[in-house]
mmCIF file with all atom_site columns, C-alpha atoms in Angstrom:
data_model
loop_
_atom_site.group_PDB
_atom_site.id
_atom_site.type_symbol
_atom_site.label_atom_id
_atom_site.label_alt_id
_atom_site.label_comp_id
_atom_site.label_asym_id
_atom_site.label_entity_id
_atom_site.label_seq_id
_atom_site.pdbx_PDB_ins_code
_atom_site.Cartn_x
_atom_site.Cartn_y
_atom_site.Cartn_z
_atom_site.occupancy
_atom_site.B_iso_or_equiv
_atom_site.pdbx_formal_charge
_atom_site.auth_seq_id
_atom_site.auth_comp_id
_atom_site.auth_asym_id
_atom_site.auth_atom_id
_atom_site.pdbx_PDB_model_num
ATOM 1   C CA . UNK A 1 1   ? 109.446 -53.733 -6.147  1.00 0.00 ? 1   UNK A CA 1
ATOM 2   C CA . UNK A 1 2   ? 111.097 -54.886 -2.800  1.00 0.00 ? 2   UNK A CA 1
ATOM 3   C CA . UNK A 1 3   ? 114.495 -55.479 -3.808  1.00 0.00 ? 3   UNK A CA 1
ATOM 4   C CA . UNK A 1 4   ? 114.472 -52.412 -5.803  1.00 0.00 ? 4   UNK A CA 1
ATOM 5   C CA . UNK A 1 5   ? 113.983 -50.093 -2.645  1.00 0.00 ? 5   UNK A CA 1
ATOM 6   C CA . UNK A 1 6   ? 116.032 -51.624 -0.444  1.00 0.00 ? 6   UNK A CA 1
ATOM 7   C CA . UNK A 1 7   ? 119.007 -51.920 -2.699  1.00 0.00 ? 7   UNK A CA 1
ATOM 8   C CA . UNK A 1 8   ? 118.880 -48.363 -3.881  1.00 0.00 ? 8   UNK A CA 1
ATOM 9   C CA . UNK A 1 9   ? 119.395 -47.484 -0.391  1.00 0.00 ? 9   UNK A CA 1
ATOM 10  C CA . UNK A 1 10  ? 122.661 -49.860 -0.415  1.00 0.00 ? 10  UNK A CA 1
ATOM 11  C CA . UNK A 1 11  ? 123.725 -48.893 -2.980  1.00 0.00 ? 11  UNK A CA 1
ATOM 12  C CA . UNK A 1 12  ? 124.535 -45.321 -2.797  1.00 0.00 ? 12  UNK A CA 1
ATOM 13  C CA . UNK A 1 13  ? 125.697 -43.005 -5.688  1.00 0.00 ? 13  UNK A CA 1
ATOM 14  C CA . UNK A 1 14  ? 129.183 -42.197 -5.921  1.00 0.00 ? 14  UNK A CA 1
ATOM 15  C CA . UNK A 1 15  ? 130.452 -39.387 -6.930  1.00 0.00 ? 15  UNK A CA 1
ATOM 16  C CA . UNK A 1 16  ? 134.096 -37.874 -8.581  1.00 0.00 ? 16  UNK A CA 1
ATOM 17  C CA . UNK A 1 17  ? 135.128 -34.506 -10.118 1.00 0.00 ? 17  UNK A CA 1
ATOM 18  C CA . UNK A 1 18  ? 134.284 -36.486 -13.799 1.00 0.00 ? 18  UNK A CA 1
ATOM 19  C CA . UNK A 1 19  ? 131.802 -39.238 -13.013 1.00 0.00 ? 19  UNK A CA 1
ATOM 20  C CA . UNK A 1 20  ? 128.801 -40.582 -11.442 1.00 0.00 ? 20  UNK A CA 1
ATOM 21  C CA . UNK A 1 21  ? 128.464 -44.012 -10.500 1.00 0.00 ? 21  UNK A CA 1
ATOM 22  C CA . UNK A 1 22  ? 124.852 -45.268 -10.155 1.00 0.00 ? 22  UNK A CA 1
ATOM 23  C CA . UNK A 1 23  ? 122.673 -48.173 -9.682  1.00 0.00 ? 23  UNK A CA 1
ATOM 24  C CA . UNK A 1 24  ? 121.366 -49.121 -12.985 1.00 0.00 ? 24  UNK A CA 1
ATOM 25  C CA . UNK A 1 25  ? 117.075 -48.418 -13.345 1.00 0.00 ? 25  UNK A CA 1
ATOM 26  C CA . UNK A 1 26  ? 114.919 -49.536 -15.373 1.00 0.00 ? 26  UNK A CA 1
ATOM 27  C CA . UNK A 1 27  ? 114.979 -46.132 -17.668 1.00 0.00 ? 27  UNK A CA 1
ATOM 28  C CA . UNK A 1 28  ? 118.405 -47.419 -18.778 1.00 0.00 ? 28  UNK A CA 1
ATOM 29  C CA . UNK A 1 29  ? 117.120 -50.503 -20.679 1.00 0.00 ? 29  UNK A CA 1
ATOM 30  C CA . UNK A 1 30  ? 117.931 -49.300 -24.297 1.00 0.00 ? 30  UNK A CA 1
ATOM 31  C CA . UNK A 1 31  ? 120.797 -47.492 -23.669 1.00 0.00 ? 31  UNK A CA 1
ATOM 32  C CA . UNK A 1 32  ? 121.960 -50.360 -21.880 1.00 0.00 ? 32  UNK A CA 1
ATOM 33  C CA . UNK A 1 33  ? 121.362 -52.851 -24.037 1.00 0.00 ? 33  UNK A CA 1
ATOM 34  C CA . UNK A 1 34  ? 122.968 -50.320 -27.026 1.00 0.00 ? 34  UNK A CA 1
ATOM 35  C CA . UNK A 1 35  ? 126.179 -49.524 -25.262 1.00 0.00 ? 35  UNK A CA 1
ATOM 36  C CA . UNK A 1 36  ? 127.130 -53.254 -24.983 1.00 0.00 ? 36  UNK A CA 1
ATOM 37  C CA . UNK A 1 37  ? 126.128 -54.127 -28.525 1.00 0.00 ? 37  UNK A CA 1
ATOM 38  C CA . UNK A 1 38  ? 128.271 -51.280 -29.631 1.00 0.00 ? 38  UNK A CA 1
ATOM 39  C CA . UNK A 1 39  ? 130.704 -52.506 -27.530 1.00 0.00 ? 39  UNK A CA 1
ATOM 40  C CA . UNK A 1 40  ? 130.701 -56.305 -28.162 1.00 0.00 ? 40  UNK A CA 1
ATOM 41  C CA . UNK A 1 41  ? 133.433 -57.006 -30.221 1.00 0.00 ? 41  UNK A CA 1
ATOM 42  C CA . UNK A 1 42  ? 135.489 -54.816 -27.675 1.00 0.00 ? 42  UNK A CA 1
ATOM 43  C CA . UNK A 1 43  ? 134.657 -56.571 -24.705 1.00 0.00 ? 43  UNK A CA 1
ATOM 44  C CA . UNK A 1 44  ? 134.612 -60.269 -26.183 1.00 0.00 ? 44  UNK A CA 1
ATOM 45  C CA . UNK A 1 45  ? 138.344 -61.149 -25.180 1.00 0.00 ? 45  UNK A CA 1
ATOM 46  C CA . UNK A 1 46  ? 137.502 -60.419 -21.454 1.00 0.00 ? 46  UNK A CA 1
ATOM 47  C CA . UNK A 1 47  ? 133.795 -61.341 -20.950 1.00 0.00 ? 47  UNK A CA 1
ATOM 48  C CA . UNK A 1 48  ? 132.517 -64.661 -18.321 1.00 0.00 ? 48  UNK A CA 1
ATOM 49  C CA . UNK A 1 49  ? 131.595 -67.387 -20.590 1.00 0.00 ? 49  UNK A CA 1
ATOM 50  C CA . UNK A 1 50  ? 130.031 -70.615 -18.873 1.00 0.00 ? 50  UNK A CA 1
ATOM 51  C CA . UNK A 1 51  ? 131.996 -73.875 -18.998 1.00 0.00 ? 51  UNK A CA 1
ATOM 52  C CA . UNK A 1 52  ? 128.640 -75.814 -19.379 1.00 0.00 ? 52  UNK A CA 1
ATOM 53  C CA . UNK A 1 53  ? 127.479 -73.550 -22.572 1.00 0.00 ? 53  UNK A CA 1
ATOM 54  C CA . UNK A 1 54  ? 125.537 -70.758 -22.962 1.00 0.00 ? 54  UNK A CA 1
ATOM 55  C CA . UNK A 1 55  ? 123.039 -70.595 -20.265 1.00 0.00 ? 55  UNK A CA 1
ATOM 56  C CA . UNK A 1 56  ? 119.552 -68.965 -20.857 1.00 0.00 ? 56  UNK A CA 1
ATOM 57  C CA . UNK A 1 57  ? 119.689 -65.618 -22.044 1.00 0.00 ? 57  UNK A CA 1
ATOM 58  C CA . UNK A 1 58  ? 118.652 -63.059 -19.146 1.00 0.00 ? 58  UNK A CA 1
ATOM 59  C CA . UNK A 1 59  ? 116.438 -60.194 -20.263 1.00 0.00 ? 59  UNK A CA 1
ATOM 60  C CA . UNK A 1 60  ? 117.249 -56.560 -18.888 1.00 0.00 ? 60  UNK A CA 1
ATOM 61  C CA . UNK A 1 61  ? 114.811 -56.322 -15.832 1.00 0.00 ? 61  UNK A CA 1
ATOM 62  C CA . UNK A 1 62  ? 116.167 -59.999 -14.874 1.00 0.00 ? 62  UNK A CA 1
ATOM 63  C CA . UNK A 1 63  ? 119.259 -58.901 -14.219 1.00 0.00 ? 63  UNK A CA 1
ATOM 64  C CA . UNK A 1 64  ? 118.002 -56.039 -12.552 1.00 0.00 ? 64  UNK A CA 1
ATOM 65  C CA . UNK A 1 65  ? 116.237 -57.837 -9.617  1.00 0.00 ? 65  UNK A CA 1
ATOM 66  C CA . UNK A 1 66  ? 119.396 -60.024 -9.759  1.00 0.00 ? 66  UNK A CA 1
ATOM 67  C CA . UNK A 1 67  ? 121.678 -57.215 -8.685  1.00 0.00 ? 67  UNK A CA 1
ATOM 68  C CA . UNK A 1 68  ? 119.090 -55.927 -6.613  1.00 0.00 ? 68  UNK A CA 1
ATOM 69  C CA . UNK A 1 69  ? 118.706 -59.360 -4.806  1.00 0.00 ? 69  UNK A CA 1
ATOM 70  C CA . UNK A 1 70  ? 122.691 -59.350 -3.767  1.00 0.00 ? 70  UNK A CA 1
ATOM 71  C CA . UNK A 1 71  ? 122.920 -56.125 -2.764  1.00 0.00 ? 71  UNK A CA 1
ATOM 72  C CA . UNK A 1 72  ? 120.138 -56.738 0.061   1.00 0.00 ? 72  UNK A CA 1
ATOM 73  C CA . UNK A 1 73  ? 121.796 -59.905 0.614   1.00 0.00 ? 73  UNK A CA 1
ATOM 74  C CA . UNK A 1 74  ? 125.246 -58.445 1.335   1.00 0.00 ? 74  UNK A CA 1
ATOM 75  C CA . UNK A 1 75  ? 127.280 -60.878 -1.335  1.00 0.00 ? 75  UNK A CA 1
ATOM 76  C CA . UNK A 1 76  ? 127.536 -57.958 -4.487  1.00 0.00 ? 76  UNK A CA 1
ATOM 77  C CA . UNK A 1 77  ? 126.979 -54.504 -5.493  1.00 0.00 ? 77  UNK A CA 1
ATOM 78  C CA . UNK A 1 78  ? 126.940 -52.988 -9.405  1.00 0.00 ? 78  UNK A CA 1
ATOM 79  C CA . UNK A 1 79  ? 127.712 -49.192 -10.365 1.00 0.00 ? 79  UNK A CA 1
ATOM 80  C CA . UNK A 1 80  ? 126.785 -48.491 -14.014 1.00 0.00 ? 80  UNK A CA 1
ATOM 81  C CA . UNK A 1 81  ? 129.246 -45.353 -15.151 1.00 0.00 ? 81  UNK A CA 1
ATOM 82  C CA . UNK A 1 82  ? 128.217 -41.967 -16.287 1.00 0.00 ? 82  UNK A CA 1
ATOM 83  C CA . UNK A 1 83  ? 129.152 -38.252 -17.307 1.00 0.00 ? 83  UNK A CA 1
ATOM 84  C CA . UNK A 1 84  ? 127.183 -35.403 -15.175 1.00 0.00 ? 84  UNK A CA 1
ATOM 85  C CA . UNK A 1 85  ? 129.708 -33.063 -16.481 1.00 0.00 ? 85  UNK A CA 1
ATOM 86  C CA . UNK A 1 86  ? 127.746 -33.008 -20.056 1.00 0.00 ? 86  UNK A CA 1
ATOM 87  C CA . UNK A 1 87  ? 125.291 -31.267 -18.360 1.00 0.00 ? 87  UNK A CA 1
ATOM 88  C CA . UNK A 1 88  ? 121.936 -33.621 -19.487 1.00 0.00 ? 88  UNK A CA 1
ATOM 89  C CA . UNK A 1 89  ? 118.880 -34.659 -17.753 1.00 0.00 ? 89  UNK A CA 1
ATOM 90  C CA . UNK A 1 90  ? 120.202 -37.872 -18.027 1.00 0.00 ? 90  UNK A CA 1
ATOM 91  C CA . UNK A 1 91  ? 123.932 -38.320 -18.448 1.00 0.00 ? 91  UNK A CA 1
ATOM 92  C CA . UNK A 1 92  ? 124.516 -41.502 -20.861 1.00 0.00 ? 92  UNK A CA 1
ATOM 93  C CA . UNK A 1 93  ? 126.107 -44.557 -19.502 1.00 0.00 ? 93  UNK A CA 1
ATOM 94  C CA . UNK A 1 94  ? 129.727 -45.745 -20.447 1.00 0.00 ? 94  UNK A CA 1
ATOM 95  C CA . UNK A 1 95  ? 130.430 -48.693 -18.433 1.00 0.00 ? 95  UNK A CA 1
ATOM 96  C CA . UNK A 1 96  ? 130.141 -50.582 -15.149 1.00 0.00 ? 96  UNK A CA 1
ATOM 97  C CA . UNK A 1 97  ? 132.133 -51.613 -11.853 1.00 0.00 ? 97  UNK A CA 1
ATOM 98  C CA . UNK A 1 98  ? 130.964 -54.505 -9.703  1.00 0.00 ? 98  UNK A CA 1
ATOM 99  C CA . UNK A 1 99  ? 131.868 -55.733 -6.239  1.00 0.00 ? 99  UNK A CA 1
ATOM 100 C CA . UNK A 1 100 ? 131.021 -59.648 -6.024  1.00 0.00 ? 100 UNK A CA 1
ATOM 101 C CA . UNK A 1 101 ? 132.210 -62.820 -3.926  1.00 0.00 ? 101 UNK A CA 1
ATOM 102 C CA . UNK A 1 102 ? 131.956 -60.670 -1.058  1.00 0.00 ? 102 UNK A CA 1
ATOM 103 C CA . UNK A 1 103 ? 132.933 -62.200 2.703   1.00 0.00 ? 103 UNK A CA 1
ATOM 104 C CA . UNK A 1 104 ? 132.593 -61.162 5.811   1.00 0.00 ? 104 UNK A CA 1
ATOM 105 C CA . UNK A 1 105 ? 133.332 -62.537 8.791   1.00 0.00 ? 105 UNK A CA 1
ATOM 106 C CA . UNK A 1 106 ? 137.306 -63.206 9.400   1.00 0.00 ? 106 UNK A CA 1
ATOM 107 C CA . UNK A 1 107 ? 137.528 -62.669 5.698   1.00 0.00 ? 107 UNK A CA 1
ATOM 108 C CA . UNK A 1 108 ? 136.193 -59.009 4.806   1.00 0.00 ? 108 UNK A CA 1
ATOM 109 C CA . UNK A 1 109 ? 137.152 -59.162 0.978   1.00 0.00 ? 109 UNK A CA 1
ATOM 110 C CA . UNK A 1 110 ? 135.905 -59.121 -2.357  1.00 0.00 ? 110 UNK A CA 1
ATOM 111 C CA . UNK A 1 111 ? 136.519 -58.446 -5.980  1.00 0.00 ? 111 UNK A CA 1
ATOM 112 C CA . UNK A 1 112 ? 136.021 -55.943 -8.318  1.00 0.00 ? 112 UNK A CA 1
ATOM 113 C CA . UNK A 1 113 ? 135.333 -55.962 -12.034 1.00 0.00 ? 113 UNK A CA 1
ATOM 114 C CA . UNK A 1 114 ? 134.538 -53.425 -14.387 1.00 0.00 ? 114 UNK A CA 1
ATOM 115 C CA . UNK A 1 115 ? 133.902 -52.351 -18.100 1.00 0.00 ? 115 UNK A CA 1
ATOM 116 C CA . UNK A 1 116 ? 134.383 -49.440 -20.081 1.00 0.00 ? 116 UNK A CA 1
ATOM 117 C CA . UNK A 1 117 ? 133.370 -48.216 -23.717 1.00 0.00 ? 117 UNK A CA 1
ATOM 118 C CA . UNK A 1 118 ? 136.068 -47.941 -25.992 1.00 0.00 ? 118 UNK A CA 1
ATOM 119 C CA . UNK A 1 119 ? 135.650 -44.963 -26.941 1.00 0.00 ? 119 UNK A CA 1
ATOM 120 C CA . UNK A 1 120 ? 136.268 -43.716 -23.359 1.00 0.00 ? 120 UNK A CA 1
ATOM 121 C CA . UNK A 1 121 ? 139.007 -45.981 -22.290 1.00 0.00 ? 121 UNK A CA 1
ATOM 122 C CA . UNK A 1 122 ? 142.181 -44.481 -21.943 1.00 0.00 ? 122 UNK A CA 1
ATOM 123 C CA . UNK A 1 123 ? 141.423 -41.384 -20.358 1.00 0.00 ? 123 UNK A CA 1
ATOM 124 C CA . UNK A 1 124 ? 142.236 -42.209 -17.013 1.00 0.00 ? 124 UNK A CA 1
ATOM 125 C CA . UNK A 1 125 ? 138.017 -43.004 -16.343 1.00 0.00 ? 125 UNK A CA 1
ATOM 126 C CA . UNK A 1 126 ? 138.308 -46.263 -15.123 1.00 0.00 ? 126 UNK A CA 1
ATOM 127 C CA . UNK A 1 127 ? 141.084 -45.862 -12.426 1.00 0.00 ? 127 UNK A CA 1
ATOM 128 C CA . UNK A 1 128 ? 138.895 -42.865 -11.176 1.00 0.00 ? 128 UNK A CA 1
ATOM 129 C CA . UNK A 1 129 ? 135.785 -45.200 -11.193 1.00 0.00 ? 129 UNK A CA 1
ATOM 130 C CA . UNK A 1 130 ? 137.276 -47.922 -9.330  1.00 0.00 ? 130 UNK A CA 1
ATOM 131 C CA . UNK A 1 131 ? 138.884 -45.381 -6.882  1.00 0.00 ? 131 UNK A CA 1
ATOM 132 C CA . UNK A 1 132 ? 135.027 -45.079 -5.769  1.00 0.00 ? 132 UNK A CA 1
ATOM 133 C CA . UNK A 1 133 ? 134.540 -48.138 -5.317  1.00 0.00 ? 133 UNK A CA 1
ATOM 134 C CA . UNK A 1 134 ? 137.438 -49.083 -3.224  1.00 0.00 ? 134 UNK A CA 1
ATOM 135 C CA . UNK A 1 135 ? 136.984 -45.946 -0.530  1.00 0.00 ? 135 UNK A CA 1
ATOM 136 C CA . UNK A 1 136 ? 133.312 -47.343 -0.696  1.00 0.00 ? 136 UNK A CA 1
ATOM 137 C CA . UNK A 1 137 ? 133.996 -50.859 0.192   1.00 0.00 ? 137 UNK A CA 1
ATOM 138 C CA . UNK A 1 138 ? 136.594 -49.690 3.061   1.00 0.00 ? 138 UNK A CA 1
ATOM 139 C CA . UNK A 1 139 ? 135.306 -47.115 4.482   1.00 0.00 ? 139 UNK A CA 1
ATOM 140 C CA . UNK A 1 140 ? 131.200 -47.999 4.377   1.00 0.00 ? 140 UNK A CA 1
ATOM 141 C CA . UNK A 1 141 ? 131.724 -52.081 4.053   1.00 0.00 ? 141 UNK A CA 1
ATOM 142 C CA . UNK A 1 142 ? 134.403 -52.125 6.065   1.00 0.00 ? 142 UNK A CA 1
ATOM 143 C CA . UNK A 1 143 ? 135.988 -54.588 3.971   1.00 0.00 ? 143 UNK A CA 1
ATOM 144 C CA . UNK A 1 144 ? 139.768 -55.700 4.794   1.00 0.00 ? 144 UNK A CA 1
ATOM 145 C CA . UNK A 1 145 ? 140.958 -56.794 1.324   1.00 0.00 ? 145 UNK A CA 1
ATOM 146 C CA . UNK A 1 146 ? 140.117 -55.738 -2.419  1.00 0.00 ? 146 UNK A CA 1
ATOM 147 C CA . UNK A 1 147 ? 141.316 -57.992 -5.137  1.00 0.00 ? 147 UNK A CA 1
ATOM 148 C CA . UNK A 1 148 ? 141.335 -57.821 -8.758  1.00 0.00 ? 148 UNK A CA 1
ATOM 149 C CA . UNK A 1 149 ? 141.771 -60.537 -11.465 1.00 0.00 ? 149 UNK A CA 1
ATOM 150 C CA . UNK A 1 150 ? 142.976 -59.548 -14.563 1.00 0.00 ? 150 UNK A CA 1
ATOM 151 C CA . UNK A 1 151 ? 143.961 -62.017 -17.697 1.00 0.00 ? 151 UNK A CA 1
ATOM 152 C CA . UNK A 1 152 ? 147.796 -61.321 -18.640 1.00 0.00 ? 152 UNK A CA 1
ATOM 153 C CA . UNK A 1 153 ? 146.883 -60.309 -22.173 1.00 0.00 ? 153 UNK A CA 1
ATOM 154 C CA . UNK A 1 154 ? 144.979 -57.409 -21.232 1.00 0.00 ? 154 UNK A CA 1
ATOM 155 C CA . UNK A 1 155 ? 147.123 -54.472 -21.118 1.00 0.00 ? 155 UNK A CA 1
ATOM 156 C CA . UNK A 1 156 ? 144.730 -51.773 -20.674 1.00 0.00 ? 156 UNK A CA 1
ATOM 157 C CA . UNK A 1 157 ? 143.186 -53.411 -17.417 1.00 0.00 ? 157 UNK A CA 1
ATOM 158 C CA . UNK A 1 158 ? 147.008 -53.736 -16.316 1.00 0.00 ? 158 UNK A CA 1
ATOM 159 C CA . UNK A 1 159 ? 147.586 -50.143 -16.572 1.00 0.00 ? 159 UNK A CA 1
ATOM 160 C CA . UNK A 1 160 ? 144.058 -49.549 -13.962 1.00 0.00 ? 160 UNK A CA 1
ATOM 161 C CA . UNK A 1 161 ? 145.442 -51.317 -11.196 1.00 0.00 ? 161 UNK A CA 1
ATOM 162 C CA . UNK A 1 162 ? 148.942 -50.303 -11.612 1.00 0.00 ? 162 UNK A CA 1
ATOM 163 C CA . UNK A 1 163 ? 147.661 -46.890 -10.949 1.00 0.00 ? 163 UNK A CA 1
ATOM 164 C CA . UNK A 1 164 ? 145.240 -47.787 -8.551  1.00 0.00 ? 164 UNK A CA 1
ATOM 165 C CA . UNK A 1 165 ? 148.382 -49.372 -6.641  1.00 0.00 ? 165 UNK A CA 1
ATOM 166 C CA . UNK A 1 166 ? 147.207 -52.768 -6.513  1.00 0.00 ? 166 UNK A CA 1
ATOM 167 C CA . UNK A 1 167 ? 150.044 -55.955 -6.013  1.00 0.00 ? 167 UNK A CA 1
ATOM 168 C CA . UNK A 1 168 ? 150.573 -58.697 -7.965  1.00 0.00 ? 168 UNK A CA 1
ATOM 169 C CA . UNK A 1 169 ? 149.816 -61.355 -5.930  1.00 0.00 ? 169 UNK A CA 1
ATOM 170 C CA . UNK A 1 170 ? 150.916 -63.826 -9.035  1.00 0.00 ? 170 UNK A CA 1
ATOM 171 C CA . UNK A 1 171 ? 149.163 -66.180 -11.620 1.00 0.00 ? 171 UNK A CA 1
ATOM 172 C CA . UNK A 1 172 ? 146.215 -68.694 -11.177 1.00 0.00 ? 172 UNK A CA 1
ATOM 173 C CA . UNK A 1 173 ? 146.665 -71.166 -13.886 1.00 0.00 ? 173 UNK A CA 1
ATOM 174 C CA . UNK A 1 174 ? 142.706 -71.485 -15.408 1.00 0.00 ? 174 UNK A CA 1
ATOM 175 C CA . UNK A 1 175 ? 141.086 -69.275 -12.617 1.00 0.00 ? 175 UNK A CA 1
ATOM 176 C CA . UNK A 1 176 ? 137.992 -68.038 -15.112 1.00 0.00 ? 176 UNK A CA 1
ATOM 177 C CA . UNK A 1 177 ? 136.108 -69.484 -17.946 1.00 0.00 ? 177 UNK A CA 1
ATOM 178 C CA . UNK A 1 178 ? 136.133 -65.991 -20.456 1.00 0.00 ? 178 UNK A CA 1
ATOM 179 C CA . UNK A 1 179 ? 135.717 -66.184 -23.849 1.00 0.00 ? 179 UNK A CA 1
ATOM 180 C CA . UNK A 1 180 ? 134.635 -69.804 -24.031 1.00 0.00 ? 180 UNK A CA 1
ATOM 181 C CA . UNK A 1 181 ? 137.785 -71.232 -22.013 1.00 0.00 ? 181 UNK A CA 1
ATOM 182 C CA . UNK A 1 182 ? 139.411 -71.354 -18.472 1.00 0.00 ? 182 UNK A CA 1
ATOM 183 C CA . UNK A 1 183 ? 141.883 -68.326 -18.823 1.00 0.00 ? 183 UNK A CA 1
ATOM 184 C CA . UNK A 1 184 ? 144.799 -67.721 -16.656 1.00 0.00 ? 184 UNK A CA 1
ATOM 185 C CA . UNK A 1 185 ? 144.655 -64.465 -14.865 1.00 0.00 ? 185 UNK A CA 1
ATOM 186 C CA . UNK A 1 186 ? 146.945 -62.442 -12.844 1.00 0.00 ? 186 UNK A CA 1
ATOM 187 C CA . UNK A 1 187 ? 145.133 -61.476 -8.981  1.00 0.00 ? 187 UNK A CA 1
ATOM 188 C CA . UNK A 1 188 ? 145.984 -57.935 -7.659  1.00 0.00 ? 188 UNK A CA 1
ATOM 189 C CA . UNK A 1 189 ? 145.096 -57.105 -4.372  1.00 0.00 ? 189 UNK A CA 1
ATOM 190 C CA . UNK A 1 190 ? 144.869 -54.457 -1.841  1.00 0.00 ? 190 UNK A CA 1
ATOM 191 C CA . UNK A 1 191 ? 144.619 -54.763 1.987   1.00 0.00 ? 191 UNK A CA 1
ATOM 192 C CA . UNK A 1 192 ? 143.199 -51.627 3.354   1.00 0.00 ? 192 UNK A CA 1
ATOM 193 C CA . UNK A 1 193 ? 146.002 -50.932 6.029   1.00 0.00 ? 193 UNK A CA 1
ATOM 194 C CA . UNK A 1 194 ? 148.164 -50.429 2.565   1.00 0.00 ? 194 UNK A CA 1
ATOM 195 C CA . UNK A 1 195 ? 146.500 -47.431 1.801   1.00 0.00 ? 195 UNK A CA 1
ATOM 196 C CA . UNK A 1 196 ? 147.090 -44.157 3.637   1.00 0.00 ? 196 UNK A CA 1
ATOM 197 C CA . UNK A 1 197 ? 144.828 -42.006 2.004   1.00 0.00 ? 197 UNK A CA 1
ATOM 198 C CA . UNK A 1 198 ? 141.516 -42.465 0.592   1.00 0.00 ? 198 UNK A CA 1
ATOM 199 C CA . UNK A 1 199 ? 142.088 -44.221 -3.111  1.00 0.00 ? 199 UNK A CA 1
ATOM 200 C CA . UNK A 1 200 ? 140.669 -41.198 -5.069  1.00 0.00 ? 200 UNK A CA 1
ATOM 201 C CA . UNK A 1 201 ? 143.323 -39.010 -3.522  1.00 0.00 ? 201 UNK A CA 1
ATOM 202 C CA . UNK A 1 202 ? 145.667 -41.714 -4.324  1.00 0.00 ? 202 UNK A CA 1
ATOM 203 C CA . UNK A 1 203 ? 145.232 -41.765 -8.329  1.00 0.00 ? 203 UNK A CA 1
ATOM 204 C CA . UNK A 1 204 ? 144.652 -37.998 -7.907  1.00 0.00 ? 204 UNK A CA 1
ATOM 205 C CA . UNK A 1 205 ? 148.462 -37.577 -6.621  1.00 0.00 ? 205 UNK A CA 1
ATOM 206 C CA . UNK A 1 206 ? 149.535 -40.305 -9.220  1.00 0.00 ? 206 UNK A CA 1
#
């Protein structure tokens, strides 16, 4: 498919002393699809909803040639999560981290978002996953400013960009429809002047 060679060469994997981060394929469609039924109820609070109801279901390889179709066109990239270190032919999946809105331009920013499965949140994954991301989208994107929008109730994605050093940049009343309603979230932001070493050293010394 078009999209699909061209975006696997924007794309890139990214790689940390515990993780690979990888452009989903269409290999992963059960495991895909498994890992975020197992993983519903955990990621209910803090998943997009649609304030004009529940818009036609999207099957796996729809989705696909959606991320494929912004990464050639510049406005998102998506990195599904996985452990090398266990050694198979094909490590299993565990979450995701997505750059969208990007801007170019005068602009240069964009905002992350990620997932993980509960049973590997908490061990410091997530920071190290997003680390990736961010030296990605300065260094390769050369993208100014990172931001991050996080609803106040959810402590666990607090404690990611406290360690990734993001600011509070304060509260936007209704800023997402999650869950079924506009939820107030919290931005965090990063300008890339802010950081004096690459982010994965960053979290590595913190």
């Amino acid at each position: 498919m078009f999209f699909s060679r061209r975006a696997k060469h924007l794309v890139p994997d990214l790689v940390s002393d515990r993780l690979l981060l990888r452009q989903l394929a269409a290999r992963d469609e059960a495991e895909w699809i498994n890992l975020r039924y197992s993983n519903s109820k955990w990621l209910k609070p803090w998943d997009p909803t649609s304030p004009l109801g529940p818009p036609a279901a999207m099957t796996f390889r729809e989705m696909l040639k959606a991320k494929d179709e912004a990464a050639v066109e510049g406005s998102g990239y998506s990195w599904a999560l996985a452990l090398p270190q266990l050694h198979q032919a094909q490590p299993p999946l565990i979450g995701q981290v997505s750059v969208s809105s990007v801007q170019y331009g005068a602009a240069r920013t964009a905002s992350i978002g990620y997932w993980i499965d509960r049973n590997h949140a908490g061990f410091g994954l997530m920071p190290e996953a997003c680390a990736l991301v961010v030296d990605h989208c300065f260094e390769q994107l050369q993208l100014h400013r990172l931001e991050i929008n996080i609803r106040p109730e959810n402590a666990a994605s607090l404690r990611v960009v406290d360690k990734l050093g993001f600011r509070d940049e304060g509260l936007r009343k209704g800023y997402l429809h999650i869950d079924g309603q506009w939820r107030d979230h919290r931005t965090f932001a990063l300008n890339r002047e802010e950081l004096k070493t690459t982010m994965l050293e960053h979290i590595y010394e913190h």
